[in-house]
CSV table of C-alpha atoms in Angstrom, one decimal:
chain,number,residue,atom,x,y,z
A,279,MET,CA,-0.3,-0.1,-0.1
A,280,PHE,CA,3.0,2.6,0.8
A,281,VAL,CA,4.5,1.6,-2.4
A,282,LYS,CA,1.5,2.4,-4.4
A,283,ARG,CA,1.1,5.7,-2.7
A,284,ILE,CA,4.7,6.6,-3.1
A,285,ILE,CA,5.3,5.6,-6.9
A,286,PRO,CA,3.3,9.0,-8.1
A,287,LEU,CA,5.7,11.2,-6.0
A,288,VAL,CA,8.8,9.4,-7.2
A,289,VAL,CA,7.6,9.9,-10.7
A,290,LEU,CA,7.2,13.7,-10.1
A,291,LEU,CA,10.6,14.1,-8.3
A,292,ALA,CA,12.0,12.2,-11.4
A,293,LEU,CA,10.4,14.6,-13.8
A,294,PHE,CA,12.0,17.5,-11.8
A,295,ALA,CA,15.4,15.8,-11.5
A,296,GLY,CA,15.4,15.1,-15.1
A,297,PHE,CA,14.7,18.6,-16.0
A,298,PHE,CA,17.9,19.9,-14.6
A,299,TRP,CA,19.7,16.8,-15.3
A,300,PHE,CA,19.3,17.2,-19.1
A,301,ASP,CA,19.7,20.9,-18.8
A,302,LEU,CA,16.4,21.8,-20.2
A,303,ASP,CA,15.9,24.8,-18.1
A,304,ARG,CA,18.2,26.5,-21.1
A,305,TYR,CA,15.0,26.6,-23.0
A,306,LEU,CA,13.1,28.6,-20.4
A,307,THR,CA,14.8,31.6,-21.1
A,308,PHE,CA,14.1,35.0,-22.9
A,309,GLN,CA,17.4,34.3,-25.3
A,310,ALA,CA,15.8,31.0,-26.0
A,311,LEU,CA,12.4,32.3,-27.0
A,312,SER,CA,14.2,34.9,-28.9
A,313,ASP,CA,16.4,32.3,-30.8
A,314,HIS,CA,13.5,30.2,-31.8
A,315,ARG,CA,11.1,32.8,-32.3
A,316,ASP,CA,10.6,32.3,-36.0
A,317,SER,CA,10.4,28.6,-35.6
A,318,LEU,CA,7.6,28.6,-33.1
A,319,LEU,CA,5.7,31.0,-35.0
A,320,ALA,CA,5.8,28.9,-38.1
A,321,PHE,CA,4.8,25.8,-36.2
A,322,VAL,CA,1.9,27.7,-34.7
A,323,ALA,CA,0.8,29.0,-37.9
A,324,ASP,CA,0.8,25.5,-39.6
A,325,HIS,CA,-0.3,23.2,-36.7
A,326,TYR,CA,-2.5,25.7,-34.2
A,327,LEU,CA,-4.3,23.0,-32.6
A,328,THR,CA,-1.5,20.5,-32.1
A,329,ALA,CA,0.8,23.7,-30.9
A,330,LEU,CA,-2.0,24.5,-28.5
A,331,ALA,CA,-2.5,20.9,-27.2
A,332,LEU,CA,1.4,20.8,-26.6
A,333,TYR,CA,1.3,24.1,-24.7
A,334,PHE,CA,-1.7,22.7,-22.6
A,335,VAL,CA,0.0,19.3,-21.7
A,336,LEU,CA,3.6,20.7,-21.2
A,337,TYR,CA,2.2,23.5,-18.9
A,338,ALA,CA,0.2,21.1,-16.9
A,339,VAL,CA,3.1,18.5,-16.4
A,340,SER,CA,5.7,21.6,-15.4
A,341,VAL,CA,3.3,22.5,-12.9
A,342,ALA,CA,2.9,18.8,-11.4
A,343,ALA,CA,6.4,18.6,-11.3
A,344,SER,CA,7.2,21.8,-9.8
A,345,ILE,CA,9.4,23.0,-12.6
A,346,PRO,CA,10.1,26.7,-12.7
A,347,GLY,CA,9.6,29.0,-15.4
A,348,GLY,CA,5.5,29.8,-15.2
A,349,VAL,CA,5.7,33.2,-15.6
A,350,LEU,CA,7.9,32.8,-19.1
A,351,MET,CA,5.6,30.1,-20.3
A,352,THR,CA,2.5,32.2,-19.6
A,353,VAL,CA,3.9,34.9,-21.5
A,354,THR,CA,5.0,32.8,-24.2
A,355,GLY,CA,1.5,31.5,-24.4
A,356,GLY,CA,0.1,35.0,-25.0
A,357,PHE,CA,2.9,35.7,-27.6
A,358,LEU,CA,2.0,32.7,-29.6
A,359,PHE,CA,-1.9,32.5,-29.1
A,360,GLY,CA,-3.0,35.7,-28.1
A,361,TRP,CA,-3.8,36.8,-24.6
A,362,TRP,CA,-7.4,35.3,-24.3
A,363,ILE,CA,-6.8,31.8,-25.8
A,364,ALA,CA,-3.6,31.6,-23.9
A,365,GLY,CA,-5.1,32.8,-20.6
A,366,LEU,CA,-7.9,30.5,-20.6
A,367,VAL,CA,-5.6,27.2,-21.6
A,368,THR,CA,-3.3,28.2,-18.8
A,369,VAL,CA,-5.6,28.7,-16.0
A,370,VAL,CA,-7.4,25.2,-16.9
A,371,SER,CA,-3.8,23.5,-17.6
A,372,ALA,CA,-2.1,24.9,-14.5
A,373,THR,CA,-5.1,24.2,-12.4
A,374,LEU,CA,-5.1,20.5,-13.5
A,375,GLY,CA,-1.3,20.1,-12.9
A,376,ALA,CA,-1.8,21.7,-9.4
A,377,THR,CA,-4.6,19.4,-8.6
A,378,LEU,CA,-2.5,16.5,-9.9
A,379,VAL,CA,0.4,17.4,-7.3
A,380,PHE,CA,-2.0,18.3,-4.7
A,381,LEU,CA,-3.7,14.5,-4.8
A,382,VAL,CA,-0.1,13.1,-4.9
A,383,ALA,CA,1.2,15.0,-2.0
A,384,GLU,CA,-2.1,14.3,0.3
A,385,THR,CA,-2.0,10.5,-0.6
A,386,ALA,CA,1.7,10.0,-0.1
A,387,LEU,CA,2.5,12.5,2.5
A,388,GLY,CA,-0.5,14.4,3.8
A,389,GLU,CA,-2.0,11.9,6.1
A,390,PRO,CA,1.2,10.6,7.6
A,391,LEU,CA,2.2,14.1,8.2
A,392,ARG,CA,-0.6,15.1,9.9
A,393,ARG,CA,-0.6,11.9,12.3
A,394,LYS,CA,3.2,12.7,13.1
A,395,ALA,CA,2.8,16.4,13.7
A,396,GLY,CA,-0.1,15.8,15.9
A,397,PRO,CA,-1.4,18.6,18.3
A,398,TRP,CA,1.1,21.0,16.6
A,399,LEU,CA,-0.5,21.0,13.2
A,400,ARG,CA,-4.2,20.8,14.5
A,401,PRO,CA,-4.8,24.2,15.1
A,402,LEU,CA,-3.4,25.5,11.8
A,403,GLU,CA,-5.4,22.7,10.2
A,404,VAL,CA,-8.6,23.6,11.8
A,405,GLY,CA,-8.1,27.2,11.0
A,406,PHE,CA,-7.2,26.8,7.3
A,407,GLN,CA,-10.1,24.4,6.7
A,408,LYS,CA,-12.3,26.9,8.1
A,409,ASN,CA,-11.6,29.8,5.7
A,410,ALA,CA,-9.6,27.4,3.3
A,411,LEU,CA,-11.2,29.3,0.2
A,412,ASN,CA,-10.2,32.8,1.3
A,413,TYR,CA,-6.7,31.8,2.6
A,414,LEU,CA,-6.3,30.0,-1.0
A,415,LEU,CA,-7.3,32.9,-3.0
A,416,PHE,CA,-4.9,35.1,-1.0
A,417,LEU,CA,-2.0,32.8,-1.6
A,418,ARG,CA,-2.9,32.5,-5.3
A,419,LEU,CA,-3.2,36.1,-5.9
A,420,VAL,CA,-0.4,37.3,-4.2
A,421,PRO,CA,2.8,36.5,-6.1
A,422,ALA,CA,5.1,36.6,-3.2
A,423,PHE,CA,4.5,33.0,-2.4
A,424,PRO,CA,6.0,30.3,-4.6
A,425,PHE,CA,3.5,28.7,-6.9
A,426,TRP,CA,4.9,24.9,-6.1
A,427,LEU,CA,4.5,25.7,-2.4
A,428,VAL,CA,0.8,26.8,-2.4
A,429,ASN,CA,0.4,23.7,-4.6
A,430,ILE,CA,1.3,21.3,-1.8
A,431,ALA,CA,0.8,23.1,1.7
A,432,PRO,CA,-3.0,22.7,1.5
A,433,ALA,CA,-2.6,18.9,1.2
A,434,PHE,CA,-0.9,18.9,4.4
A,435,LEU,CA,-3.8,20.8,6.1
A,436,GLY,CA,-6.6,18.5,4.9
A,437,VAL,CA,-7.8,21.2,2.4
A,438,PRO,CA,-11.0,19.4,1.0
A,439,LEU,CA,-10.2,18.7,-2.8
A,440,ARG,CA,-13.2,20.8,-4.2
A,441,THR,CA,-11.9,23.9,-2.6
A,442,TYR,CA,-8.6,23.5,-3.5
A,443,VAL,CA,-9.6,23.3,-7.2
A,444,VAL,CA,-12.0,26.2,-7.0
A,445,GLY,CA,-9.5,28.3,-4.9
A,446,THR,CA,-6.9,27.7,-7.3
A,447,PHE,CA,-8.7,28.1,-10.5
A,448,VAL,CA,-10.2,31.3,-9.4
A,449,GLY,CA,-7.2,32.6,-7.8
A,450,ILE,CA,-4.8,32.2,-10.7
A,451,ILE,CA,-7.3,34.0,-13.2
A,452,PRO,CA,-6.2,37.6,-12.7
A,453,GLY,CA,-2.2,36.9,-12.5
A,454,THR,CA,-2.5,34.5,-15.7
A,455,PHE,CA,-4.4,36.9,-17.8
A,456,VAL,CA,-2.1,39.7,-16.8
A,457,PHE,CA,1.2,37.7,-18.1
A,458,ALA,CA,-0.7,36.3,-21.0
A,459,PHE,CA,-1.7,40.1,-22.1
A,460,LEU,CA,1.9,41.1,-21.5
A,461,GLY,CA,2.9,38.3,-23.9
A,462,THR,CA,1.0,40.2,-26.9
A,463,GLY,CA,3.3,42.8,-26.8
A,464,LEU,CA,6.5,40.5,-26.5
A,465,ASP,CA,7.3,40.3,-30.1
A,466,SER,CA,8.2,43.9,-30.4
A,467,VAL,CA,10.7,43.6,-27.4
A,468,ILE,CA,12.1,40.3,-29.0
A,469,LEU,CA,12.8,42.3,-32.4
A,470,GLU,CA,14.1,45.1,-30.7
A,471,GLN,CA,16.5,43.1,-28.7
A,472,GLN,CA,17.6,40.9,-31.7
A,473,GLN,CA,18.2,44.3,-33.7
A,474,ARG,CA,20.3,45.7,-30.7
A,475,TYR,CA,22.2,42.4,-30.3
A,476,ALA,CA,23.1,42.3,-34.3
A,477,ASP,CA,24.3,46.0,-34.1
A,478,CYS,CA,26.5,45.2,-31.1
A,479,LEU,CA,27.9,42.3,-33.1
A,480,THR,CA,28.5,44.6,-36.0
A,481,SER,CA,30.4,47.1,-34.1
A,482,GLY,CA,33.1,44.7,-33.1
A,483,ALA,CA,32.1,44.5,-29.3
A,484,THR,CA,32.9,41.3,-27.4
A,485,ASP,CA,30.3,41.9,-24.6
A,486,CYS,CA,27.0,41.8,-26.5
A,487,THR,CA,24.2,40.2,-24.7
A,488,ARG,CA,20.5,40.1,-24.7
A,489,ALA,CA,19.6,41.2,-21.0
A,490,PHE,CA,16.2,41.1,-21.2
A,491,GLN,CA,14.6,39.2,-18.2
A,492,ILE,CA,10.8,38.0,-18.1
A,493,SER,CA,10.7,38.9,-14.6
A,494,SER,CA,11.1,42.4,-15.3
A,495,LEU,CA,7.6,42.2,-16.3
A,496,LEU,CA,6.5,41.9,-12.5
A,497,THR,CA,6.7,45.6,-12.1
A,498,PRO,CA,5.9,47.3,-8.7
A,499,GLU,CA,2.4,48.4,-10.0
A,500,VAL,CA,1.6,44.8,-11.1
A,501,ILE,CA,2.8,43.4,-7.7
A,502,VAL,CA,0.7,46.3,-5.6
A,503,ALA,CA,-2.4,44.9,-7.8
A,504,PHE,CA,-1.9,41.6,-7.1
A,505,VAL,CA,-1.5,42.2,-3.2
A,506,ALA,CA,-4.5,44.3,-3.0
A,507,LEU,CA,-6.4,41.5,-4.6
A,508,GLY,CA,-5.2,39.3,-2.1
A,509,LEU,CA,-6.0,41.6,0.7
A,510,ILE,CA,-9.7,41.7,-0.7
A,511,ALA,CA,-9.8,38.1,-0.6
A,512,LEU,CA,-8.8,38.0,3.0
A,513,LEU,CA,-11.3,40.5,4.1
A,514,PRO,CA,-14.0,38.0,5.2
A,515,VAL,CA,-11.4,36.3,7.3
A,516,ILE,CA,-10.4,39.6,9.1
A,517,LEU,CA,-13.9,40.6,9.6
A,518,ASP,CA,-14.8,37.6,11.3
A,519,LYS,CA,-12.1,37.8,13.6
A,520,ILE,CA,-13.1,41.2,14.4
A,521,ARG,CA,-16.8,40.2,14.9
A,522,ARG,CA,-15.8,37.6,17.2
A,523,ALA,CA,-13.5,39.6,19.2
A,524,LYS,CA,-14.1,40.5,22.8
A,525,PRO,CA,-13.6,44.0,24.3
A,526,ASP,CA,-10.3,43.0,25.6
A,527,GLY,CA,-9.1,41.9,22.4
A,528,THR,CA,-9.4,38.0,22.9
A,529,LEU,CA,-11.4,35.9,20.6
A,530,ARG,CA,-14.7,34.4,21.6
């Protein structure tokens, strides 16, 4: 029984390790996207549905295996398919991948961890279960928390699967569509970077680079917007605590 529970976890860990072992992370960079711009656009133009299906599967697998690069993939999706299609497909795909890793973590580690933690974890588990949807929305909306961590933490706190799926699906919609929309303007950035790089090489310089980073799209304004959305998601929890508070500041 234990072996059956642990096999899916081993598979995901193998996918994660294999990703770096075979140096596949080099493809999740702006330079790789810039280098393969023409071939990617040509493939999408000639095999649109196949390309969209591949994007869906690769995104789900990357989320399930906790492979980094979600922002770049989402921006690339917006670049290749348009912000509306990419946003919708990414939300469904990311939710599927997150649900898979949630189920694996819950089956392989969730119950044993809760039994071992005992009284230490119980108050946190009860509190999280009571306001699970609001907490999940906050964690999904605010980009300060690693996506992979938010995927597995609820599995250790006994969050119901339905609540997890709804909280994940709704919570990632704003950020996903923002980055997919940013991807629609990426082509002009790539072409500009390519021209600057070519001009640099022509000038005879030896330190020519393409320094653009996808992370630079996460501007302070975007972060503030996500934090504001996260705080809105927590309002019911905050108001409930205020309503239940006694005059002396303790909770009823």
